[in-house]
mmCIF file of C-alpha atoms and ligand atoms in Angstrom:
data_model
loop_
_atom_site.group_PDB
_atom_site.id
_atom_site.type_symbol
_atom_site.label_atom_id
_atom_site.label_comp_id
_atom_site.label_asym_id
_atom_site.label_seq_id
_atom_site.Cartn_x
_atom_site.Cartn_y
_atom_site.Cartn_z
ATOM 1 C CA UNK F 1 0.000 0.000 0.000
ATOM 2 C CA UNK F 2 1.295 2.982 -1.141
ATOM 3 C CA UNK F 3 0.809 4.978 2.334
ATOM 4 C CA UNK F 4 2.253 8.417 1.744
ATOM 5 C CA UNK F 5 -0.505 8.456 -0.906
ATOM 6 C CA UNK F 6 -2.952 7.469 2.032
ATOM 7 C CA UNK F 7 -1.745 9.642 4.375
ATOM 8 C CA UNK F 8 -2.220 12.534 1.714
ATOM 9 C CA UNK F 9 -5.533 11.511 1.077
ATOM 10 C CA UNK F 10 -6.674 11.412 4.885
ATOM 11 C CA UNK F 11 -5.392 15.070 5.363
ATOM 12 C CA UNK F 12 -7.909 16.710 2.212
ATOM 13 C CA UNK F 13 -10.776 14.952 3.856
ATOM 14 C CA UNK F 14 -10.320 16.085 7.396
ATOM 15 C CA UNK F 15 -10.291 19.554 5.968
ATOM 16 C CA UNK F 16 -12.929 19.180 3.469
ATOM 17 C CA UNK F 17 -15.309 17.599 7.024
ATOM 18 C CA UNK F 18 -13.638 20.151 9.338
ATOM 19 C CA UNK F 19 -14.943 23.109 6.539
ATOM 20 C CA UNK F 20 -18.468 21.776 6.930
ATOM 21 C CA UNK F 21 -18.555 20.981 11.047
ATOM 22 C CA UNK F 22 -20.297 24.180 13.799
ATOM 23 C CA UNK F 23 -21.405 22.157 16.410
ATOM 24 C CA UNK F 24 -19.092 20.431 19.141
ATOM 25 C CA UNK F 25 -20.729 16.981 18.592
ATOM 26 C CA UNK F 26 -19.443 17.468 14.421
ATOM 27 C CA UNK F 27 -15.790 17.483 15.550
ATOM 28 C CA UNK F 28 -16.112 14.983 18.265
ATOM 29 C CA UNK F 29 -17.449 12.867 15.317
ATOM 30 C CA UNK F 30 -14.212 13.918 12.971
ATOM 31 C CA UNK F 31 -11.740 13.269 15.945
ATOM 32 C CA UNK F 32 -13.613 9.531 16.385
ATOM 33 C CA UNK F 33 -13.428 8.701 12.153
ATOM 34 C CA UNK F 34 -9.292 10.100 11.957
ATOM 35 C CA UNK F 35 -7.763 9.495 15.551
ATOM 36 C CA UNK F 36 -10.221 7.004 17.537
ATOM 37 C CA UNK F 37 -9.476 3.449 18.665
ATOM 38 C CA UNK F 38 -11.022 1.885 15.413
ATOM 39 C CA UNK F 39 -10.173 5.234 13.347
ATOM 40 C CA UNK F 40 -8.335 5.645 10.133
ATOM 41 C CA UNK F 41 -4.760 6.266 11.617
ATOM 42 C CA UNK F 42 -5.117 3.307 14.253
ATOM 43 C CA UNK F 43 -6.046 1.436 10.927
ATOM 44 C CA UNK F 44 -2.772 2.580 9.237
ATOM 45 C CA UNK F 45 -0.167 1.664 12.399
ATOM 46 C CA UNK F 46 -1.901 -1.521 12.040
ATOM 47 C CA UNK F 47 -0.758 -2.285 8.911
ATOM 48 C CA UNK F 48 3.034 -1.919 10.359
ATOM 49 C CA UNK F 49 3.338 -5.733 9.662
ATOM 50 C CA UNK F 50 3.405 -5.878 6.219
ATOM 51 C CA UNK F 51 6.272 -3.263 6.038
ATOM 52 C CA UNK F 52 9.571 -4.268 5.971
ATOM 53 C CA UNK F 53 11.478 -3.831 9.360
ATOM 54 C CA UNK F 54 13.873 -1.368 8.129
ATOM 55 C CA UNK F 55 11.029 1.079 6.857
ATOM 56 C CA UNK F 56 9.204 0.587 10.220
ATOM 57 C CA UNK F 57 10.514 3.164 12.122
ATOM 58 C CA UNK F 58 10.189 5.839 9.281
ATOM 59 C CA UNK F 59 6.516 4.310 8.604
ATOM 60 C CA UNK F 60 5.973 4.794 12.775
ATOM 61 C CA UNK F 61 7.374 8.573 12.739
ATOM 62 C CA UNK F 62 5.662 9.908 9.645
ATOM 63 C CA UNK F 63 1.969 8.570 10.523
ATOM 64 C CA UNK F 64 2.826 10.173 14.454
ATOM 65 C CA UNK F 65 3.533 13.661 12.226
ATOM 66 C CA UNK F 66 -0.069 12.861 10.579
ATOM 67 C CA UNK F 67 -1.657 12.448 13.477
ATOM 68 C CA UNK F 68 -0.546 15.528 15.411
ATOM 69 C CA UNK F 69 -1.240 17.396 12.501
ATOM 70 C CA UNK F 70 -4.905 16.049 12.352
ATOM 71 C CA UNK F 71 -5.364 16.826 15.873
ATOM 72 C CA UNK F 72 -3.757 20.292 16.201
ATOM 73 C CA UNK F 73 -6.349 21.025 13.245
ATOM 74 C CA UNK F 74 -9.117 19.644 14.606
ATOM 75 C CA UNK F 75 -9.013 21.492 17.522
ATOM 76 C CA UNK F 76 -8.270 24.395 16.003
ATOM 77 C CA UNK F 77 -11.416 24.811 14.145
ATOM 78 C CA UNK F 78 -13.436 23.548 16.993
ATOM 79 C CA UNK F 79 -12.217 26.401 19.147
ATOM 80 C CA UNK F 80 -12.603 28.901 15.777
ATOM 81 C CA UNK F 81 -16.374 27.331 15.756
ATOM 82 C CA UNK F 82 -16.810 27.989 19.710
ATOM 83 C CA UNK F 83 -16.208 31.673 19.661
ATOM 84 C CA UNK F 84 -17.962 31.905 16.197
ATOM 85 C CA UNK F 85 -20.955 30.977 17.789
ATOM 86 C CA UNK F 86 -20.532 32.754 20.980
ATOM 87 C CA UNK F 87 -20.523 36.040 19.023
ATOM 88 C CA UNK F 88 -24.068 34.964 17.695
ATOM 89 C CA UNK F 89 -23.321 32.872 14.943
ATOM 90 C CA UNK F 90 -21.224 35.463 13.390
ATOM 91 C CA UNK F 91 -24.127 37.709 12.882
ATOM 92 C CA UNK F 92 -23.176 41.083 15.199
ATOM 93 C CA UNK F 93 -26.404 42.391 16.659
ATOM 94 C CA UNK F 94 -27.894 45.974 15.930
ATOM 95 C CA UNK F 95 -28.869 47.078 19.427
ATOM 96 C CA UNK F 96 -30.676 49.975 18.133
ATOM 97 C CA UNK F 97 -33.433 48.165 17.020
ATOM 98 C CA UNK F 98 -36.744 48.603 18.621
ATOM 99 C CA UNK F 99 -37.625 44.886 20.573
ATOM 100 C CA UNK F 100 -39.692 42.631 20.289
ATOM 101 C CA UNK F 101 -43.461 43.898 22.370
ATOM 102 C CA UNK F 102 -45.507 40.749 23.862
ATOM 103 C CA UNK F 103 -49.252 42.573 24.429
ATOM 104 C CA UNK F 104 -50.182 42.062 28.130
ATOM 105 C CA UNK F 105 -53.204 39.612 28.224
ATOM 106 C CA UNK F 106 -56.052 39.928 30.189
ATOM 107 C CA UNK F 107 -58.420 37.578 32.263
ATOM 108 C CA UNK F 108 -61.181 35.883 30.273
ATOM 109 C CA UNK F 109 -64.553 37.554 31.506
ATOM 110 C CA UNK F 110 -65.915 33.863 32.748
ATOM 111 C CA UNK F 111 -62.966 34.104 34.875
ATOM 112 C CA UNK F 112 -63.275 37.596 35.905
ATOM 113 C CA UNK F 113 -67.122 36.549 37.096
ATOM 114 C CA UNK F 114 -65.542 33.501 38.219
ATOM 115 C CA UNK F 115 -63.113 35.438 40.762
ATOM 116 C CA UNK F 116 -66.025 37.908 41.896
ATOM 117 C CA UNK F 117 -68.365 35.333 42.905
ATOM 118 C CA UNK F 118 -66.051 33.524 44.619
ATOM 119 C CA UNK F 119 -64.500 36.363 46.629
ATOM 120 C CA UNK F 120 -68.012 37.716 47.531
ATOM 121 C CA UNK F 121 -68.649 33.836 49.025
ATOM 122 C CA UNK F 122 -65.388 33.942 50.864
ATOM 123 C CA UNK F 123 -65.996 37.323 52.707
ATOM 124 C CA UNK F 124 -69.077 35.824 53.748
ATOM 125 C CA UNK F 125 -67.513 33.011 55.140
ATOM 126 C CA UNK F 126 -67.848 29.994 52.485
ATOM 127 C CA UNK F 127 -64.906 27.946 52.540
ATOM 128 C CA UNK F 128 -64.218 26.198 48.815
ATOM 129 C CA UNK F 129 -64.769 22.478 47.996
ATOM 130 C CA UNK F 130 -64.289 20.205 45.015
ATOM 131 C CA UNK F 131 -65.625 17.423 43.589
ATOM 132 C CA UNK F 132 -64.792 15.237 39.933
ATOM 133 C CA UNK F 133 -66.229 16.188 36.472
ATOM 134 C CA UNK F 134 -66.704 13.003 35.996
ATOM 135 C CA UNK F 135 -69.192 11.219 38.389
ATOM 136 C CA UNK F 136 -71.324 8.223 39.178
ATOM 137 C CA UNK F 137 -74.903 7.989 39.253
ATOM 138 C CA UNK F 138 -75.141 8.070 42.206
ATOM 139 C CA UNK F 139 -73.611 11.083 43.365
ATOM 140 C CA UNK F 140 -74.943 13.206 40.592
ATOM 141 C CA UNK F 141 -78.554 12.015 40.953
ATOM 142 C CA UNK F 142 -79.620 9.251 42.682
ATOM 143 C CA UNK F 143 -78.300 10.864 46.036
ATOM 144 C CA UNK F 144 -80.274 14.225 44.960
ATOM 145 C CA UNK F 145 -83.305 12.489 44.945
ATOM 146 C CA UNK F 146 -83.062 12.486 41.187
ATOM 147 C CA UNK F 147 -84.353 8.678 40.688
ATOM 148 C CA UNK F 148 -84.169 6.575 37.744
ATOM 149 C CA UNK F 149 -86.728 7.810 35.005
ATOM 150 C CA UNK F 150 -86.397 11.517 35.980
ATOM 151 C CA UNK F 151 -85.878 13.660 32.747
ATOM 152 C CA UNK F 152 -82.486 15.328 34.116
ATOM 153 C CA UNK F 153 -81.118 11.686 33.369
ATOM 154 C CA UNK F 154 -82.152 11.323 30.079
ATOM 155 C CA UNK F 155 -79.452 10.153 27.492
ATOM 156 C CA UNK F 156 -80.816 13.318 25.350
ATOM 157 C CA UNK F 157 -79.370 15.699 28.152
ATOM 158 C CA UNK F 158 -76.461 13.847 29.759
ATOM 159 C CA UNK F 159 -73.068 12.521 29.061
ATOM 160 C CA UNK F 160 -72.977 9.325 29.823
ATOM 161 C CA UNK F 161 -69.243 7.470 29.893
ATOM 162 C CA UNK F 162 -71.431 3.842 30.520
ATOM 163 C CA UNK F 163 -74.497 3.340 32.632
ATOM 164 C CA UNK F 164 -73.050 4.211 35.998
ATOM 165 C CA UNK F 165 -70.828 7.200 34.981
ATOM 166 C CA UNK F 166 -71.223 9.977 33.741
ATOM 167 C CA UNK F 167 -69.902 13.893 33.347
ATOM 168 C CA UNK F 168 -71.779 15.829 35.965
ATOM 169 C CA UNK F 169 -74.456 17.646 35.073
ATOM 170 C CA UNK F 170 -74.286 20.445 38.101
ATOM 171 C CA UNK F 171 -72.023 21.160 40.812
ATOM 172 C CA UNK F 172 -74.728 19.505 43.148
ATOM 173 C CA UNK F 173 -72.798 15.977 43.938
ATOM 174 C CA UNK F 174 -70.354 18.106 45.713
ATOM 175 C CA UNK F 175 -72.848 18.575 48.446
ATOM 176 C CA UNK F 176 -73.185 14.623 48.999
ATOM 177 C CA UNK F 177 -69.482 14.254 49.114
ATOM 178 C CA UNK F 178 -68.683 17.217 51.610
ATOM 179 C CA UNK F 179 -71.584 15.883 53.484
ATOM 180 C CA UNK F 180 -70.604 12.714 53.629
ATOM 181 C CA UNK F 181 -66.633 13.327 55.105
ATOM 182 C CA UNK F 182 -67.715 16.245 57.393
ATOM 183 C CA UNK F 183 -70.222 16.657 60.000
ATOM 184 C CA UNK F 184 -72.076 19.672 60.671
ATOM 185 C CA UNK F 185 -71.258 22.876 61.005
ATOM 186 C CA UNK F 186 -70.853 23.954 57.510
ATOM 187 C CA UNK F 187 -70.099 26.630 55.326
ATOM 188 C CA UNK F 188 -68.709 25.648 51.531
ATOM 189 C CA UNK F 189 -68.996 26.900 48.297
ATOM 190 C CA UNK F 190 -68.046 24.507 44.784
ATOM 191 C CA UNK F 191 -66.754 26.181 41.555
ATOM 192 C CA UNK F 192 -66.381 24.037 38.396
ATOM 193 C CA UNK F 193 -67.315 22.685 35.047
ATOM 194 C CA UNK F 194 -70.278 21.073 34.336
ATOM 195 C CA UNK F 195 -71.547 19.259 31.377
ATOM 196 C CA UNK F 196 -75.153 19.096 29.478
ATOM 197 C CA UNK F 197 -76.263 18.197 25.914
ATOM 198 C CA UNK F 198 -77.203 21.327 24.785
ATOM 199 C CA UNK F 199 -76.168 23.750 21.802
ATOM 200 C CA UNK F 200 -77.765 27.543 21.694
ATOM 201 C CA UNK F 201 -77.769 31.043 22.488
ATOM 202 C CA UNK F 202 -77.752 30.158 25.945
ATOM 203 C CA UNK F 203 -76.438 26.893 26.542
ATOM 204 C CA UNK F 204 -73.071 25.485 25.646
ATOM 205 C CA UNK F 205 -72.196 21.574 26.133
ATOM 206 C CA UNK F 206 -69.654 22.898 28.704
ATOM 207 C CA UNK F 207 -70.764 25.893 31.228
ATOM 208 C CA UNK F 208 -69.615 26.262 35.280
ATOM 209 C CA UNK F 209 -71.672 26.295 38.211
ATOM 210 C CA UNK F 210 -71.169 28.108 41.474
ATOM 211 C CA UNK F 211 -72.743 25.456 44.340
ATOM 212 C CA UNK F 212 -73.295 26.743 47.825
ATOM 213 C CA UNK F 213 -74.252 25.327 50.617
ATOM 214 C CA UNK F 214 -74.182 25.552 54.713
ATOM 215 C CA UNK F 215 -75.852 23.068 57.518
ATOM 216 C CA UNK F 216 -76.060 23.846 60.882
ATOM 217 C CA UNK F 217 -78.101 23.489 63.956
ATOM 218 C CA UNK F 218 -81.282 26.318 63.516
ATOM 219 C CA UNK F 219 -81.072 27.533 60.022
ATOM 220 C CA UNK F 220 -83.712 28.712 57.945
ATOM 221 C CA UNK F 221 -85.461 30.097 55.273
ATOM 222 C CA UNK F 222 -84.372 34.151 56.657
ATOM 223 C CA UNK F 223 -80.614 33.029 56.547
ATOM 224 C CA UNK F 224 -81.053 31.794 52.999
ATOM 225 C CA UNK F 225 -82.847 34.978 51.863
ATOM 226 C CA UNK F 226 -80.258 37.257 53.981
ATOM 227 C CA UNK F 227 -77.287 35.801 52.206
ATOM 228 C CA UNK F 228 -78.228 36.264 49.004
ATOM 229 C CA UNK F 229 -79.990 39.193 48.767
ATOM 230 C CA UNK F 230 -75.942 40.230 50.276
ATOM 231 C CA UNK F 231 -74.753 38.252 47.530
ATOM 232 C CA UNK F 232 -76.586 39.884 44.649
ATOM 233 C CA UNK F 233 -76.665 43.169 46.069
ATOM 234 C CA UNK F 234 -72.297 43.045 46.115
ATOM 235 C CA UNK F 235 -72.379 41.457 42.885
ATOM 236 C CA UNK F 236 -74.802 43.560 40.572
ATOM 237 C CA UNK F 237 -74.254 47.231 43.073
ATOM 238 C CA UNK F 238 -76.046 47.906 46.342
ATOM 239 C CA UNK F 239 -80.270 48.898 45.594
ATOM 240 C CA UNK F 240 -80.458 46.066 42.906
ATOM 241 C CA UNK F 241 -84.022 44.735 43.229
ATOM 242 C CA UNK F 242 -84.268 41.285 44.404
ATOM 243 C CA UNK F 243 -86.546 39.100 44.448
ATOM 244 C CA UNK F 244 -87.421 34.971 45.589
ATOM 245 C CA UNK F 245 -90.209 33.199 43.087
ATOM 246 C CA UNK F 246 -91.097 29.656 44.383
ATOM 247 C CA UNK F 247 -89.825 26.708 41.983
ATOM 248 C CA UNK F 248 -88.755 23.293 42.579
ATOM 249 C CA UNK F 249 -85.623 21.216 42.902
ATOM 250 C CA UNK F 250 -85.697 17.553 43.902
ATOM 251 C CA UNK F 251 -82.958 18.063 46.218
ATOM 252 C CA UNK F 252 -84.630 20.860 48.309
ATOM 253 C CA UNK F 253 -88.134 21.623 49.836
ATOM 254 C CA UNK F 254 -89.101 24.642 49.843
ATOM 255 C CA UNK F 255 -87.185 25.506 46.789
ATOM 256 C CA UNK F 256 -86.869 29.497 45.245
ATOM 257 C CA UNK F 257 -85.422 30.466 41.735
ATOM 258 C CA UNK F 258 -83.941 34.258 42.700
ATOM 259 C CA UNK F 259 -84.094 37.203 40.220
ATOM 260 C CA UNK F 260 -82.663 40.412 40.227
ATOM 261 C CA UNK F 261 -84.237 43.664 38.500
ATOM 262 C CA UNK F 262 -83.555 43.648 34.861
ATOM 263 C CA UNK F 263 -80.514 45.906 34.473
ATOM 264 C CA UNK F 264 -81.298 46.954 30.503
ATOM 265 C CA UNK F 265 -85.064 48.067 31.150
ATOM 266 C CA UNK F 266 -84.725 48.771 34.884
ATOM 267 C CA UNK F 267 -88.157 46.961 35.240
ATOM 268 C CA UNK F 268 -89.994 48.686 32.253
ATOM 269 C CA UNK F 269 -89.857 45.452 30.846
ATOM 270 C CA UNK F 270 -88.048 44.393 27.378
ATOM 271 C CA UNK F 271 -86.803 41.900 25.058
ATOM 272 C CA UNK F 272 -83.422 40.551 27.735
ATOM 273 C CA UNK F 273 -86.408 40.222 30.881
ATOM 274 C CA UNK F 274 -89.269 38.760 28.556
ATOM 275 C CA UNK F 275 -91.272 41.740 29.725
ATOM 276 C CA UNK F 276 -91.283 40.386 33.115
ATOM 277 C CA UNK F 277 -88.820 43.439 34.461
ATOM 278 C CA UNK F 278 -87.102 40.383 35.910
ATOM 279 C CA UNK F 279 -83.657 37.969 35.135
ATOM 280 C CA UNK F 280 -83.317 35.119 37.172
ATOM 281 C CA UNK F 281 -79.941 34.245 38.624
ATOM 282 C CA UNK F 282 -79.840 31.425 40.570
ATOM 283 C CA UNK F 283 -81.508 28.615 42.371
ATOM 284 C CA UNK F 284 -81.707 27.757 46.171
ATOM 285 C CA UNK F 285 -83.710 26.069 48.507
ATOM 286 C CA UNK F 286 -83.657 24.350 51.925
ATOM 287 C CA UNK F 287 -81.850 21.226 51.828
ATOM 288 C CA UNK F 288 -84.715 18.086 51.512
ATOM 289 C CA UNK F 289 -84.001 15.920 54.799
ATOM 290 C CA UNK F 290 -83.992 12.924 52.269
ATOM 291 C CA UNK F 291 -80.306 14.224 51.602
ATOM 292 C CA UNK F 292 -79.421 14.576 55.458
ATOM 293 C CA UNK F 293 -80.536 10.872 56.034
ATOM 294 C CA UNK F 294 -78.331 9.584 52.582
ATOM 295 C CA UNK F 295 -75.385 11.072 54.779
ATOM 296 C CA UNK F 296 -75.911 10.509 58.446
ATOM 297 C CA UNK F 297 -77.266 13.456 59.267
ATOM 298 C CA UNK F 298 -80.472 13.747 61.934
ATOM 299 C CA UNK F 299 -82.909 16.169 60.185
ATOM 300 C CA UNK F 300 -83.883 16.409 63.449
ATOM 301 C CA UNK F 301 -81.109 18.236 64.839
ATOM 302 C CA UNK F 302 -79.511 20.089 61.743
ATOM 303 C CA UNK F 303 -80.914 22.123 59.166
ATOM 304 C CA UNK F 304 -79.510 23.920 55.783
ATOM 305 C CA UNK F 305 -79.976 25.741 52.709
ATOM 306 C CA UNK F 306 -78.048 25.340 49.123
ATOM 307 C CA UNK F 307 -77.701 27.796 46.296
ATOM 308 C CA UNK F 308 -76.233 27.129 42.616
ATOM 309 C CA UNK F 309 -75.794 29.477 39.923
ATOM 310 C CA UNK F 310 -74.425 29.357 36.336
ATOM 311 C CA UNK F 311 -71.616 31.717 36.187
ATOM 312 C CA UNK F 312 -71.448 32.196 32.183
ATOM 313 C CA UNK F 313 -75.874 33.852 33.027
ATOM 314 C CA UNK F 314 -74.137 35.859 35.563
ATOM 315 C CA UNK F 315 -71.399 37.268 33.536
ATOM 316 C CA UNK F 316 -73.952 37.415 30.518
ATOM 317 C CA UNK F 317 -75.611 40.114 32.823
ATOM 318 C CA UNK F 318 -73.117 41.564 34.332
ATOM 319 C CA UNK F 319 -71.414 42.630 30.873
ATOM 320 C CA UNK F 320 -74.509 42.722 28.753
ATOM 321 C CA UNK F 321 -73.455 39.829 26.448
ATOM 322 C CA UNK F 322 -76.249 38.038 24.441
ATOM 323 C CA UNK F 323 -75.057 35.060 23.382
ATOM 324 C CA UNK F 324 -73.578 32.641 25.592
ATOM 325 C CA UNK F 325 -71.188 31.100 22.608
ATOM 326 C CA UNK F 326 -69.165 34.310 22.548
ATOM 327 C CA UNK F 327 -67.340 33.122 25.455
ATOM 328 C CA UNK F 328 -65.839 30.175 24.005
ATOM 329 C CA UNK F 329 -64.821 31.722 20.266
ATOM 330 C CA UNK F 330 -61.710 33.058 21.784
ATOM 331 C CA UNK F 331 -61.860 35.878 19.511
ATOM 332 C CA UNK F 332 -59.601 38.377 20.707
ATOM 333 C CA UNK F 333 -62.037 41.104 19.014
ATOM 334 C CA UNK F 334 -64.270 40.252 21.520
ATOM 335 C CA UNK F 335 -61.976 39.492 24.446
ATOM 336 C CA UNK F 336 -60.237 42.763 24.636
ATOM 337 C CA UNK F 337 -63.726 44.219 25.762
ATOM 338 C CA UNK F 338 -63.635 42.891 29.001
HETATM 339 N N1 DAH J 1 -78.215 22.114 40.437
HETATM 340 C C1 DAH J 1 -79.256 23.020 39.963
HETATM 341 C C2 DAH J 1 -79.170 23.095 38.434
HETATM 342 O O1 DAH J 1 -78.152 22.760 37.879
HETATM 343 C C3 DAH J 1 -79.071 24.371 40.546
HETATM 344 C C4 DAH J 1 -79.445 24.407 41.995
HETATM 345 C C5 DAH J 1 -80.718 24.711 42.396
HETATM 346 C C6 DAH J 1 -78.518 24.112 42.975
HETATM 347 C C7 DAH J 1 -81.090 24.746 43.716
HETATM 348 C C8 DAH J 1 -78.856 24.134 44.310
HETATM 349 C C9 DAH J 1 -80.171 24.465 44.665
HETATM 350 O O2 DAH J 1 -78.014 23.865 45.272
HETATM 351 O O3 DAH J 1 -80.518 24.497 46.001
HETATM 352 O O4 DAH J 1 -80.102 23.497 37.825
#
């Protein structure tokens, strides 16, 4: 093998590779081909055999030139690469240039009614619970006096995951659970998302639910109306009208729906109230004893009323919005409103 030819040959394509390597794993790669264990000089010195031992020596010396040579270049342009790139790539930077402006955000208006509610709950002494989106039967209706058969359950209306499970359809269950790991007194409030089948101006297959509730010895019907005629005063501005209509829930006896004075017509009555001069905002009632007994409780000896409210109504109000869908668009056009 003619080797000085070799030798030549090795040197143009370490700088041809070395010409086309940035990055440090490029020249770790060139340093492993040319000077590793199984490289292309370790290859060469191998070959020492077939030479005659009087050329040996010579053969030994001028590959050891080759390979210093290889290495002192490889390392040079690595370290020529390094503080390329540490300058930017070679590209110098024009610091005069105005930079680059990220517009502040702001909070979604769901969220924004969201945060209200719940702060208005916490000053009056609600303390915040949770429960899963997705829940049995059981919890959701069954222990709401919601039996099987009742129209709330119907496949049209509900999520179902499989017979037993499905993705709640109010912030309700949470009642059952808190009630069943705590015993009287009291005092919580549940956020969250809740699910329905539904597809309007007002409804959306996703919407959240505000769910109060508080159980004690000795409340009644005055405490209910007292805290949320507070609660709707603070939330729509002190002198809002308010007013409790009687309606029915399964899971409470007697059960209200609450309105407030409309806010467009002021009471006149118009298109937003249905003439009535009245928007309803959420529904409460007395918790049924049925529920007390599901948990443990003595009706007997403890009494309690529960609220919930849909928060997308509320801030549907609150900002004058008419369709509920808006919400969900993220359209910045209509975000930066709020
Ligand atoms: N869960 C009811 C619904 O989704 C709202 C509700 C009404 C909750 C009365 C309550 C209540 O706690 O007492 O329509």
């Amino acid at each position: 093998m003619d080797w000085e030819k070799k030798l030549g040959e090795l040197e143009s394509q370490v700088s041809e590779l070395l010409a086309q390597a940035q990055k440090a794993e490029d020249f770790f790669r060139i340093k492993q081909q040319f000077l590793g264990k199984q490289g292309e000089i370790a290859g060469l010195l191998r070959g020492i055999r077939e030479i005659s031992p009087e050329l040996r020596p010579i053969f030994g010396q001028r590959i050891n030139q080759a390979k210093q040579l290889l290495e002192d270049r490889i390392a040079e342009a690595s370290r020529q690469a390094e503080s390329r790139q540490a300058r930017g790539g070679g590209e110098t930077q024009d610091l005069t240039l105005p930079g680059v402006w990220n517009p502040p955000g702001r909070i979604h208006p769901i969220s924004q009614a969201l945060d209200e509610i719940c702060e208005i709950l916490e000053d009056l002494g609600f303390q915040i619970a949770d429960g899963p989106e997705i829940e049995t039967d059981f919890y959701n209706f069954e222990a709401l006096n919601i039996p099987k058969g009742h129209p709330a359950r119907e496949m049209q209306d509900s999520f179902y995951i499989d017979d037993e499970i499905v993705l709640r359809t109010q912030t309700s269950p949470v009642q059952i659970r808190v009630m069943e790991k705590q015993k009287p007194p009291l005092r919580i409030y549940a956020p969250g998302r809740v699910y329905r089948r539904d597809m309007d101006v007002s409804h959306t297959p996703m919407f959240h639910q505000v769910e109060g509730l508080w159980v004690d010895g000795g409340i009644t019907f005055s405490d209910l109306k007292g805290v949320l005629m507070l609660f709707a005063e603070r939330l729509f501005g002190e002198g809002t009208p308010v007013r409790f209509r009687p309606s029915f829930f399964p899971f409470t006896e007697p059960s209200a729906e609450v309105d407030i004075g409309c806010r467009i017509c002021r009471g006149e009555g118009c298109r937003v109230c249905g003439n009535s001069g009245w928007l309803e905002i959420l529904g409460a009632g007395m918790v049924h004893p049925g529920l007390f007994r599901r948990v443990e409780y003595d009706p007997a000896e403890y009494t309690g009323f529960a609220f919930g409210l849909g928060v997308e109504r509320i801030a549907m109000l609150k900002f004058g919005i008419n369709d509920i869908r808006l919400f969900f668009e993220n359209d910045l056009h209509f975000l930066k409103q709020f």
